[in-house]
mmCIF file of C-alpha atoms in Angstrom:
data_model
loop_
_atom_site.group_PDB
_atom_site.id
_atom_site.type_symbol
_atom_site.label_atom_id
_atom_site.label_comp_id
_atom_site.label_asym_id
_atom_site.label_seq_id
_atom_site.Cartn_x
_atom_site.Cartn_y
_atom_site.Cartn_z
ATOM 1 C CA MET A 1 100.360 141.243 125.677
ATOM 2 C CA PRO A 2 100.442 137.743 127.188
ATOM 3 C CA LYS A 3 100.218 136.048 123.762
ATOM 4 C CA LEU A 4 103.472 137.628 122.568
ATOM 5 C CA VAL A 5 105.325 136.757 125.777
ATOM 6 C CA ASP A 6 104.093 133.170 125.491
ATOM 7 C CA HIS A 7 105.318 132.976 121.933
ATOM 8 C CA GLN A 8 108.759 134.270 122.919
ATOM 9 C CA GLU A 9 108.944 131.906 125.897
ATOM 10 C CA ARG A 10 108.015 128.941 123.729
ATOM 11 C CA ARG A 11 110.687 129.881 121.194
ATOM 12 C CA GLU A 12 113.295 130.115 123.979
ATOM 13 C CA THR A 13 112.252 126.700 125.322
ATOM 14 C CA ILE A 14 112.747 125.213 121.857
ATOM 15 C CA ALA A 15 116.075 127.010 121.366
ATOM 16 C CA ARG A 16 117.293 125.593 124.702
ATOM 17 C CA ALA A 17 116.290 122.115 123.529
ATOM 18 C CA LEU A 18 118.492 122.697 120.459
ATOM 19 C CA TRP A 19 121.420 123.685 122.712
ATOM 20 C CA ARG A 20 120.996 120.508 124.751
ATOM 21 C CA VAL A 21 120.963 118.355 121.602
ATOM 22 C CA VAL A 22 124.104 120.120 120.278
ATOM 23 C CA ASP A 23 125.784 119.965 123.681
ATOM 24 C CA GLN A 24 125.059 116.290 124.335
ATOM 25 C CA HIS A 25 125.039 114.661 120.914
ATOM 26 C CA GLY A 26 126.773 117.103 118.576
ATOM 27 C CA TRP A 27 125.695 119.083 115.610
ATOM 28 C CA THR A 28 124.959 116.178 113.266
ATOM 29 C CA ARG A 29 122.030 115.168 115.474
ATOM 30 C CA ALA A 30 120.506 118.669 115.587
ATOM 31 C CA THR A 31 117.641 118.056 113.155
ATOM 32 C CA MET A 32 114.188 119.660 113.522
ATOM 33 C CA ARG A 33 112.789 116.232 114.479
ATOM 34 C CA GLU A 34 115.380 115.609 117.217
ATOM 35 C CA VAL A 35 114.937 119.133 118.663
ATOM 36 C CA ALA A 36 111.142 118.629 118.775
ATOM 37 C CA ARG A 37 111.689 115.326 120.630
ATOM 38 C CA GLU A 38 114.076 116.981 123.128
ATOM 39 C CA ALA A 39 111.655 119.897 123.657
ATOM 40 C CA GLY A 40 108.811 117.422 124.194
ATOM 41 C CA VAL A 41 106.662 118.860 121.386
ATOM 42 C CA SER A 42 105.477 117.506 118.030
ATOM 43 C CA LEU A 43 107.355 118.355 114.849
ATOM 44 C CA GLY A 44 104.265 120.256 113.640
ATOM 45 C CA HIS A 45 104.220 122.299 116.862
ATOM 46 C CA LEU A 46 107.925 123.169 116.462
ATOM 47 C CA GLN A 47 107.312 124.191 112.836
ATOM 48 C CA HIS A 48 104.598 126.571 114.069
ATOM 49 C CA TYR A 49 107.318 128.499 115.926
ATOM 50 C CA PHE A 50 110.167 128.002 113.454
ATOM 51 C CA THR A 51 109.329 127.464 109.804
ATOM 52 C CA SER A 52 112.922 126.496 108.892
ATOM 53 C CA ARG A 53 115.984 124.966 110.525
ATOM 54 C CA THR A 54 117.897 128.156 109.561
ATOM 55 C CA GLY A 55 115.362 130.251 111.471
ATOM 56 C CA LEU A 56 115.713 128.041 114.546
ATOM 57 C CA LEU A 57 119.523 128.084 114.439
ATOM 58 C CA THR A 58 119.626 131.863 114.056
ATOM 59 C CA PHE A 59 117.238 132.366 116.974
ATOM 60 C CA ALA A 60 119.173 129.892 119.165
ATOM 61 C CA MET A 61 122.445 131.669 118.350
ATOM 62 C CA GLU A 62 120.956 135.111 119.087
ATOM 63 C CA LEU A 63 119.698 133.772 122.421
ATOM 64 C CA ALA A 64 123.193 132.427 123.219
ATOM 65 C CA ALA A 65 124.748 135.812 122.329
ATOM 66 C CA GLU A 66 122.133 137.579 124.474
ATOM 67 C CA GLN A 67 122.930 135.346 127.446
ATOM 68 C CA THR A 68 126.663 135.998 127.044
ATOM 69 C CA GLY A 69 125.775 139.713 126.953
ATOM 70 C CA ASP A 70 123.747 139.322 130.171
ATOM 71 C CA ARG A 71 126.654 137.582 131.931
ATOM 72 C CA VAL A 72 128.982 140.421 130.842
ATOM 73 C CA THR A 73 126.475 143.038 132.071
ATOM 74 C CA ARG A 74 126.240 141.321 135.485
ATOM 75 C CA GLY A 75 130.048 141.104 135.619
ATOM 76 C CA LEU A 76 130.388 144.813 134.758
ATOM 77 C CA ALA A 77 128.066 145.776 137.623
ATOM 78 C CA ALA A 78 130.439 144.006 140.038
ATOM 79 C CA LEU A 79 133.500 146.033 138.884
ATOM 80 C CA ASP A 80 134.691 149.399 140.256
ATOM 81 C CA GLN A 81 132.700 152.217 138.610
ATOM 82 C CA PRO A 82 133.518 153.429 136.057
ATOM 83 C CA PRO A 83 135.212 150.141 135.108
ATOM 84 C CA HIS A 84 138.772 150.179 133.760
ATOM 85 C CA PRO A 85 138.850 149.102 130.060
ATOM 86 C CA ARG A 86 141.391 146.394 130.948
ATOM 87 C CA ASP A 87 138.879 144.815 133.348
ATOM 88 C CA VAL A 88 136.096 145.099 130.769
ATOM 89 C CA LEU A 89 138.186 143.306 128.104
ATOM 90 C CA ARG A 90 139.158 140.576 130.571
ATOM 91 C CA LEU A 91 135.523 140.059 131.540
ATOM 92 C CA VAL A 92 134.344 139.863 127.910
ATOM 93 C CA LEU A 93 137.064 137.333 127.014
ATOM 94 C CA ALA A 94 136.407 135.237 130.119
ATOM 95 C CA GLU A 95 132.676 135.079 129.335
ATOM 96 C CA MET A 96 133.263 134.152 125.677
ATOM 97 C CA LEU A 97 135.587 131.248 126.505
ATOM 98 C CA PRO A 98 134.234 127.863 127.667
ATOM 99 C CA LEU A 99 135.579 128.303 131.211
ATOM 100 C CA ARG A 100 132.308 127.503 133.018
ATOM 101 C CA PRO A 101 129.244 125.371 132.129
ATOM 102 C CA GLU A 102 126.971 128.324 131.150
ATOM 103 C CA ALA A 103 129.651 129.761 128.888
ATOM 104 C CA ARG A 104 130.471 126.309 127.479
ATOM 105 C CA ALA A 105 126.950 125.856 126.100
ATOM 106 C CA SER A 106 126.986 129.162 124.204
ATOM 107 C CA SER A 107 130.587 128.628 123.079
ATOM 108 C CA ARG A 108 129.738 125.219 121.535
ATOM 109 C CA MET A 109 126.610 126.629 119.962
ATOM 110 C CA SER A 110 128.677 129.430 118.470
ATOM 111 C CA ALA A 111 131.420 127.143 117.077
ATOM 112 C CA ALA A 112 128.840 124.831 115.494
ATOM 113 C CA TYR A 113 126.973 127.830 114.076
ATOM 114 C CA VAL A 114 130.104 129.214 112.373
ATOM 115 C CA LEU A 115 130.804 125.826 110.741
ATOM 116 C CA GLU A 116 127.224 125.444 109.555
ATOM 117 C CA ALA A 117 127.231 129.047 108.327
ATOM 118 C CA LEU A 118 130.024 128.277 105.839
ATOM 119 C CA HIS A 119 127.496 126.299 103.787
ATOM 120 C CA ASP A 120 124.369 128.373 104.309
ATOM 121 C CA PRO A 121 124.308 131.951 102.896
ATOM 122 C CA ALA A 122 121.548 133.172 105.283
ATOM 123 C CA LEU A 123 123.355 131.856 108.382
ATOM 124 C CA ARG A 124 126.658 133.122 107.006
ATOM 125 C CA LYS A 125 125.397 136.687 106.871
ATOM 126 C CA GLN A 126 124.011 136.484 110.431
ATOM 127 C CA ALA A 127 127.156 134.856 111.823
ATOM 128 C CA GLY A 128 129.364 137.436 110.117
ATOM 129 C CA LEU A 129 127.277 140.289 111.585
ATOM 130 C CA GLY A 130 127.558 138.790 115.085
ATOM 131 C CA LEU A 131 131.354 138.476 114.911
ATOM 132 C CA ARG A 132 131.638 141.969 113.396
ATOM 133 C CA ASP A 133 129.586 143.426 116.285
ATOM 134 C CA GLY A 134 131.829 141.693 118.815
ATOM 135 C CA ARG A 135 134.971 142.952 117.106
ATOM 136 C CA ALA A 136 133.541 146.518 116.894
ATOM 137 C CA MET A 137 132.808 146.491 120.627
ATOM 138 C CA VAL A 138 136.418 145.512 121.413
ATOM 139 C CA GLU A 139 137.714 148.162 118.980
ATOM 140 C CA ARG A 140 135.664 150.908 120.711
ATOM 141 C CA LEU A 141 137.165 149.933 124.086
ATOM 142 C CA ILE A 142 140.719 149.927 122.663
ATOM 143 C CA ARG A 143 140.309 153.304 120.915
ATOM 144 C CA GLN A 144 138.771 154.829 124.037
ATOM 145 C CA ALA A 145 141.659 153.504 126.169
ATOM 146 C CA ILE A 146 144.183 155.017 123.724
ATOM 147 C CA THR A 147 142.361 158.399 123.840
ATOM 148 C CA GLN A 148 142.279 158.274 127.649
ATOM 149 C CA GLY A 149 145.996 157.430 127.826
ATOM 150 C CA GLN A 150 145.477 153.931 129.279
ATOM 151 C CA ILE A 151 147.058 152.342 126.200
ATOM 152 C CA ALA A 152 150.176 153.899 124.620
ATOM 153 C CA PRO A 153 149.324 156.177 121.653
ATOM 154 C CA ASP A 154 151.707 154.359 119.292
ATOM 155 C CA ARG A 155 149.657 151.147 119.454
ATOM 156 C CA ASP A 156 147.679 150.405 116.274
ATOM 157 C CA PRO A 157 144.007 150.089 117.339
ATOM 158 C CA ASP A 158 143.104 147.682 114.511
ATOM 159 C CA ILE A 159 145.957 145.286 115.213
ATOM 160 C CA GLU A 160 145.397 145.431 118.993
ATOM 161 C CA THR A 161 141.695 144.715 118.461
ATOM 162 C CA ASP A 162 142.452 141.703 116.272
ATOM 163 C CA LEU A 163 144.995 140.353 118.789
ATOM 164 C CA ILE A 164 142.389 140.587 121.581
ATOM 165 C CA VAL A 165 139.687 138.891 119.500
ATOM 166 C CA ALA A 166 142.138 136.131 118.483
ATOM 167 C CA LEU A 167 142.411 135.136 122.165
ATOM 168 C CA THR A 168 139.046 133.377 121.734
ATOM 169 C CA GLY A 169 141.327 130.850 119.975
ATOM 170 C CA PHE A 170 141.757 129.231 123.410
ATOM 171 C CA THR A 171 138.321 127.652 122.870
ATOM 172 C CA PRO A 172 139.369 124.319 121.268
ATOM 173 C CA LEU A 173 142.362 124.027 123.622
ATOM 174 C CA LEU A 174 140.071 124.405 126.634
ATOM 175 C CA GLU A 175 137.382 122.116 125.214
ATOM 176 C CA LEU A 176 139.885 119.309 124.615
ATOM 177 C CA GLU A 177 141.660 119.987 127.939
ATOM 178 C CA VAL A 178 144.974 120.755 126.249
ATOM 179 C CA ILE A 179 145.235 123.802 128.526
ATOM 180 C CA GLU A 180 143.549 124.497 131.866
ATOM 181 C CA PRO A 181 141.228 127.470 132.503
ATOM 182 C CA HIS A 182 143.813 129.059 134.848
ATOM 183 C CA ALA A 183 146.477 128.904 132.090
ATOM 184 C CA ALA A 184 144.164 130.596 129.574
ATOM 185 C CA LEU A 185 143.391 133.340 132.085
ATOM 186 C CA ALA A 186 147.107 133.768 132.933
ATOM 187 C CA ALA A 187 147.906 134.221 129.212
ATOM 188 C CA ILE A 188 145.033 136.713 128.801
ATOM 189 C CA ASP A 189 146.257 138.652 131.860
ATOM 190 C CA GLN A 190 149.802 138.709 130.510
ATOM 191 C CA HIS A 191 148.613 140.010 127.137
ATOM 192 C CA LEU A 192 146.403 142.702 128.743
ATOM 193 C CA ASP A 193 149.158 143.720 131.200
ATOM 194 C CA ARG A 194 151.500 144.382 128.270
ATOM 195 C CA LEU A 195 148.830 146.242 126.320
ATOM 196 C CA PHE A 196 147.999 148.548 129.229
ATOM 197 C CA ALA A 197 151.359 148.649 131.045
ATOM 198 C CA GLU A 198 153.311 151.085 128.912
ATOM 199 C CA ALA A 199 150.925 153.990 129.318
ATOM 200 C CA SER A 200 150.194 153.694 133.047
ATOM 201 C CA MET B 1 154.504 95.835 98.483
ATOM 202 C CA PRO B 2 152.025 97.049 95.857
ATOM 203 C CA LYS B 3 149.003 95.760 97.811
ATOM 204 C CA LEU B 4 149.768 97.938 100.844
ATOM 205 C CA VAL B 5 150.388 101.047 98.720
ATOM 206 C CA ASP B 6 147.096 100.460 96.902
ATOM 207 C CA HIS B 7 145.282 100.159 100.189
ATOM 208 C CA GLN B 8 146.780 103.421 101.460
ATOM 209 C CA GLU B 9 145.982 105.215 98.203
ATOM 210 C CA ARG B 10 142.400 104.029 98.307
ATOM 211 C CA ARG B 11 142.047 105.219 101.892
ATOM 212 C CA GLU B 12 143.427 108.643 100.927
ATOM 213 C CA THR B 13 140.997 108.889 98.004
ATOM 214 C CA ILE B 14 138.112 108.178 100.370
ATOM 215 C CA ALA B 15 139.432 110.641 102.966
ATOM 216 C CA ARG B 16 139.615 113.340 100.266
ATOM 217 C CA ALA B 17 136.004 112.588 99.336
ATOM 218 C CA LEU B 18 135.103 113.215 102.999
ATOM 219 C CA TRP B 19 136.924 116.578 102.892
ATOM 220 C CA ARG B 20 134.988 117.587 99.788
ATOM 221 C CA VAL B 21 131.664 116.680 101.415
ATOM 222 C CA VAL B 22 132.583 118.638 104.578
ATOM 223 C CA ASP B 23 133.906 121.553 102.534
ATOM 224 C CA GLN B 24 130.930 121.813 100.194
ATOM 225 C CA HIS B 25 127.954 120.714 102.253
ATOM 226 C CA GLY B 26 129.054 120.882 105.871
ATOM 227 C CA TRP B 27 129.533 118.377 108.582
ATOM 228 C CA THR B 28 125.905 117.279 108.939
ATOM 229 C CA ARG B 29 126.065 115.720 105.467
ATOM 230 C CA ALA B 30 129.291 113.783 106.143
ATOM 231 C CA THR B 31 127.712 110.322 106.568
ATOM 232 C CA MET B 32 129.389 107.084 105.398
ATOM 233 C CA ARG B 33 126.772 106.830 102.618
ATOM 234 C CA GLU B 34 127.390 110.383 101.326
ATOM 235 C CA VAL B 35 131.192 109.936 101.415
ATOM 236 C CA ALA B 36 130.881 106.664 99.449
ATOM 237 C CA ARG B 37 128.741 108.500 96.863
ATOM 238 C CA GLU B 38 131.266 111.361 96.595
ATOM 239 C CA ALA B 39 134.178 108.887 96.293
ATOM 240 C CA GLY B 40 132.263 106.991 93.588
ATOM 241 C CA VAL B 41 132.353 103.679 95.472
ATOM 242 C CA SER B 42 129.679 101.514 97.068
ATOM 243 C CA LEU B 43 128.979 101.741 100.792
ATOM 244 C CA GLY B 44 130.210 98.139 101.144
ATOM 245 C CA HIS B 45 133.466 99.047 99.392
ATOM 246 C CA LEU B 46 133.976 102.029 101.711
ATOM 247 C CA GLN B 47 133.310 99.835 104.746
ATOM 248 C CA HIS B 48 136.039 97.489 103.533
ATOM 249 C CA TYR B 49 138.532 100.330 104.049
ATOM 250 C CA PHE B 50 136.913 101.978 107.081
ATOM 251 C CA THR B 51 134.822 99.841 109.408
ATOM 252 C CA SER B 52 133.482 102.862 111.325
ATOM 253 C CA ARG B 53 132.774 106.540 110.753
ATOM 254 C CA THR B 54 135.149 107.294 113.680
ATOM 255 C CA GLY B 55 137.933 105.417 111.876
ATOM 256 C CA LEU B 56 137.315 107.377 108.680
ATOM 257 C CA LEU B 57 137.217 110.744 110.480
ATOM 258 C CA THR B 58 140.422 109.989 112.365
ATOM 259 C CA PHE B 59 142.218 108.944 109.185
ATOM 260 C CA ALA B 60 140.947 112.011 107.293
ATOM 261 C CA MET B 61 142.106 114.286 110.117
ATOM 262 C CA GLU B 62 145.546 112.646 110.259
ATOM 263 C CA LEU B 63 145.859 113.117 106.505
ATOM 264 C CA ALA B 64 144.920 116.810 106.861
ATOM 265 C CA ALA B 65 147.518 117.232 109.640
ATOM 266 C CA GLU B 66 150.114 115.451 107.493
ATOM 267 C CA GLN B 67 149.422 117.763 104.550
ATOM 268 C CA THR B 68 149.736 120.827 106.792
ATOM 269 C CA GLY B 69 153.047 119.335 107.976
ATOM 270 C CA ASP B 70 154.171 118.899 104.358
ATOM 271 C CA ARG B 71 153.332 122.519 103.524
ATOM 272 C CA VAL B 72 155.334 123.655 106.584
ATOM 273 C CA THR B 73 158.290 121.438 105.560
ATOM 274 C CA ARG B 74 158.274 122.908 102.037
ATOM 275 C CA GLY B 75 158.049 126.424 103.515
ATOM 276 C CA LEU B 76 160.976 125.712 105.873
ATOM 277 C CA ALA B 77 163.178 124.626 102.968
ATOM 278 C CA ALA B 78 162.606 128.045 101.356
ATOM 279 C CA LEU B 79 163.841 129.940 104.455
ATOM 280 C CA ASP B 80 167.433 130.974 105.268
ATOM 281 C CA GLN B 81 169.267 128.021 106.839
ATOM 282 C CA PRO B 82 169.214 127.488 109.725
ATOM 283 C CA PRO B 83 165.803 129.217 109.894
ATOM 284 C CA HIS B 84 165.161 131.854 112.566
ATOM 285 C CA PRO B 85 162.549 130.626 115.116
ATOM 286 C CA ARG B 86 160.474 133.753 114.433
ATOM 287 C CA ASP B 87 160.170 132.759 110.761
ATOM 288 C CA VAL B 88 159.335 129.167 111.704
ATOM 289 C CA LEU B 89 156.517 130.278 114.029
ATOM 290 C CA ARG B 90 155.144 132.644 111.374
ATOM 291 C CA LEU B 91 155.179 129.877 108.785
ATOM 292 C CA VAL B 92 153.419 127.377 111.086
ATOM 293 C CA LEU B 93 150.694 129.910 111.981
ATOM 294 C CA ALA B 94 150.209 130.961 108.350
ATOM 295 C CA GLU B 95 149.802 127.320 107.252
ATOM 296 C CA MET B 96 147.343 126.528 110.051
ATOM 297 C CA LEU B 97 145.059 129.460 109.245
ATOM 298 C CA PRO B 98 142.569 129.324 106.337
ATOM 299 C CA LEU B 99 144.502 131.887 104.282
ATOM 300 C CA ARG B 100 144.654 129.829 101.074
ATOM 301 C CA PRO B 101 142.424 127.122 99.552
ATOM 302 C CA GLU B 102 144.683 124.149 100.526
ATOM 303 C CA ALA B 103 144.920 125.373 104.106
ATOM 304 C CA ARG B 104 141.187 126.170 104.184
ATOM 305 C CA ALA B 105 140.244 122.540 103.526
ATOM 306 C CA SER B 106 142.359 121.203 106.409
ATOM 307 C CA SER B 107 141.305 124.062 108.692
ATOM 308 C CA ARG B 108 137.576 123.294 108.164
ATOM 309 C CA MET B 109 138.211 119.598 108.595
ATOM 310 C CA SER B 110 140.013 120.332 111.846
ATOM 311 C CA ALA B 111 137.301 122.646 113.241
ATOM 312 C CA ALA B 112 134.571 120.111 112.418
ATOM 313 C CA TYR B 113 136.668 117.328 113.942
ATOM 314 C CA VAL B 114 137.079 119.176 117.260
ATOM 315 C CA LEU B 115 133.306 119.760 117.498
ATOM 316 C CA GLU B 116 132.518 116.143 116.690
ATOM 317 C CA ALA B 117 135.199 115.011 119.152
ATOM 318 C CA LEU B 118 133.332 116.630 122.052
ATOM 319 C CA HIS B 119 130.697 113.891 121.760
ATOM 320 C CA ASP B 120 132.873 110.935 120.790
ATOM 321 C CA PRO B 121 135.437 109.662 123.350
ATOM 322 C CA ALA B 122 137.664 107.944 120.717
ATOM 323 C CA LEU B 123 137.831 111.054 118.521
ATOM 324 C CA ARG B 124 138.273 113.221 121.595
ATOM 325 C CA LYS B 125 141.443 111.384 122.594
ATOM 326 C CA GLN B 126 142.872 111.640 119.047
ATOM 327 C CA ALA B 127 141.955 115.318 118.674
ATOM 328 C CA GLY B 128 143.465 116.126 122.076
ATOM 329 C CA LEU B 129 146.717 114.342 121.128
ATOM 330 C CA GLY B 130 146.922 116.295 117.857
ATOM 331 C CA LEU B 131 146.476 119.670 119.557
ATOM 332 C CA ARG B 132 148.928 118.689 122.314
ATOM 333 C CA ASP B 133 151.567 117.759 119.696
ATOM 334 C CA GLY B 134 151.081 121.112 117.956
ATOM 335 C CA ARG B 135 151.379 122.989 121.236
ATOM 336 C CA ALA B 136 154.497 120.986 122.226
ATOM 337 C CA MET B 137 156.170 121.851 118.909
ATOM 338 C CA VAL B 138 155.552 125.587 119.484
ATOM 339 C CA GLU B 139 156.817 125.273 123.070
ATOM 340 C CA ARG B 140 160.098 123.661 121.905
ATOM 341 C CA LEU B 141 160.685 126.555 119.483
ATOM 342 C CA ILE B 142 159.957 129.153 122.188
ATOM 343 C CA ARG B 143 162.220 127.476 124.777
ATOM 344 C CA GLN B 144 165.006 127.105 122.224
ATOM 345 C CA ALA B 145 164.703 130.783 121.250
ATOM 346 C CA ILE B 146 164.922 131.790 124.939
ATOM 347 C CA THR B 147 168.027 129.594 125.414
ATOM 348 C CA GLN B 148 169.623 131.088 122.301
ATOM 349 C CA GLY B 149 168.853 134.651 123.450
ATOM 350 C CA GLN B 150 166.385 135.394 120.643
ATOM 351 C CA ILE B 151 163.559 135.850 123.153
ATOM 352 C CA ALA B 152 164.197 137.715 126.427
ATOM 353 C CA PRO B 153 164.904 135.342 129.348
ATOM 354 C CA ASP B 154 162.188 136.856 131.543
ATOM 355 C CA ARG B 155 159.432 135.649 129.201
ATOM 356 C CA ASP B 156 157.396 132.721 130.568
ATOM 357 C CA PRO B 157 157.676 129.919 127.959
ATOM 358 C CA ASP B 158 154.286 128.386 128.837
ATOM 359 C CA ILE B 159 152.386 131.655 128.574
ATOM 360 C CA GLU B 160 154.207 132.667 125.363
ATOM 361 C CA THR B 161 153.409 129.264 123.852
ATOM 362 C CA ASP B 162 149.720 129.580 124.708
ATOM 363 C CA LEU B 163 149.575 133.130 123.279
ATOM 364 C CA ILE B 164 151.080 131.886 119.996
ATOM 365 C CA VAL B 165 148.701 128.919 119.775
ATOM 366 C CA ALA B 166 145.721 131.193 120.545
ATOM 367 C CA LEU B 167 146.455 133.115 117.327
ATOM 368 C CA THR B 168 144.765 130.241 115.456
ATOM 369 C CA GLY B 169 141.675 132.015 116.851
ATOM 370 C CA PHE B 170 141.724 134.096 113.645
ATOM 371 C CA THR B 171 140.146 131.089 111.904
ATOM 372 C CA PRO B 172 136.424 131.955 112.288
ATOM 373 C CA LEU B 173 137.150 135.649 111.618
ATOM 374 C CA LEU B 174 138.879 134.760 108.350
ATOM 375 C CA GLU B 175 136.256 132.177 107.343
ATOM 376 C CA LEU B 176 133.420 134.680 107.793
ATOM 377 C CA GLU B 177 135.470 137.501 106.209
ATOM 378 C CA VAL B 178 135.329 139.649 109.335
ATOM 379 C CA ILE B 179 139.072 140.254 108.882
ATOM 380 C CA GLU B 180 141.209 139.981 105.753
ATOM 381 C CA PRO B 181 144.210 137.639 105.413
ATOM 382 C CA HIS B 182 146.618 140.622 105.341
ATOM 383 C CA ALA B 183 145.194 141.907 108.654
ATOM 384 C CA ALA B 184 145.638 138.509 110.328
ATOM 385 C CA LEU B 185 149.250 138.352 109.092
ATOM 386 C CA ALA B 186 149.904 141.941 110.233
ATOM 387 C CA ALA B 187 148.652 141.077 113.735
ATOM 388 C CA ILE B 188 150.764 137.888 113.818
ATOM 389 C CA ASP B 189 153.828 139.876 112.712
ATOM 390 C CA GLN B 190 153.204 142.497 115.381
ATOM 391 C CA HIS B 191 152.887 139.817 118.066
ATOM 392 C CA LEU B 192 156.062 138.020 116.906
ATOM 393 C CA ASP B 193 157.985 141.312 116.589
ATOM 394 C CA ARG B 194 157.227 142.094 120.235
ATOM 395 C CA LEU B 195 158.102 138.579 121.356
ATOM 396 C CA PHE B 196 161.481 138.603 119.624
ATOM 397 C CA ALA B 197 162.278 142.345 119.677
ATOM 398 C CA GLU B 198 163.489 142.788 123.248
ATOM 399 C CA ALA B 199 166.318 140.300 123.024
ATOM 400 C CA SER B 200 167.693 141.201 119.602
#
């Protein structure tokens, strides 16, 4: 089905143009017109692929989430098999934080998306679902580690999940160079060591 | 000096109009023209008080930070004297997170400001200074608590400071209602209990 593949490819090209606009000039410049210019297509052509700005933003965000997922999958393949849940959590956190250029683009896209979502009910629902999925994935890993005796049984899985997810709070500190990548990773390691230490 | 007070009041009124625009319609709508409209003044009048959008954003952000500071000061006065550093840290975190309407306005302003700062060198410097000040304040409390034996001496003050500051990462989760305020506070309490427990 070459037509369908083409369509998907064209949508990804446009979504990447949106990322570049957001990354280089900020969210206020991310209009349909500016994205069309950056993608090198006419506004009419862009509107053929995305009928609304909301549709474009949602697609661009899903693509960013997918790429983060791909980086995590590649990272998982490089770990000892089966991977230890501590290593999986560290990998997920490291790929969500703006520690490297690829992750920085999706991290900025995600932060801008959350802000925009506060004023747009359709985006809000999508953004909420995305965060909920991420939190649920961390919760499964924590519960599994408790069952397998890698985390002490007296730890509350909900609270431990929330404390792990909160570590994405390093994002603005890293972006504004208030802390260095190695310091963020050292803090994450310290937190994970304490979470997993007691039961090992 | 009534003239000076007037000037400051007028600037605060305009800054509050910016907050309302950001809060209700999002960052993309926060142009000088829209803020003037919301403040009920002409664009020329607004430009008399703020010659550039950067100047307005910086002032509005400083005002938000000042109001957060005022809420913390009022909260401190309600604590046992002298306040325990654990209670001070809890208060600071609770006032920085969007748990209540007043804090939500400054939290959204702050998140939007950080994003905008990534593409504006003048804002970037200001935003970095603000975050650095906040981090330094937390670090002083942690170091003092270690010296006074309220936190175990083997804790690394830099890492503990970063882990506390990272807890502001609950912001997007609270904004998109992925977690409830009581869950964020429960996680913060758990983290602080562990930090202070060993030495008490």
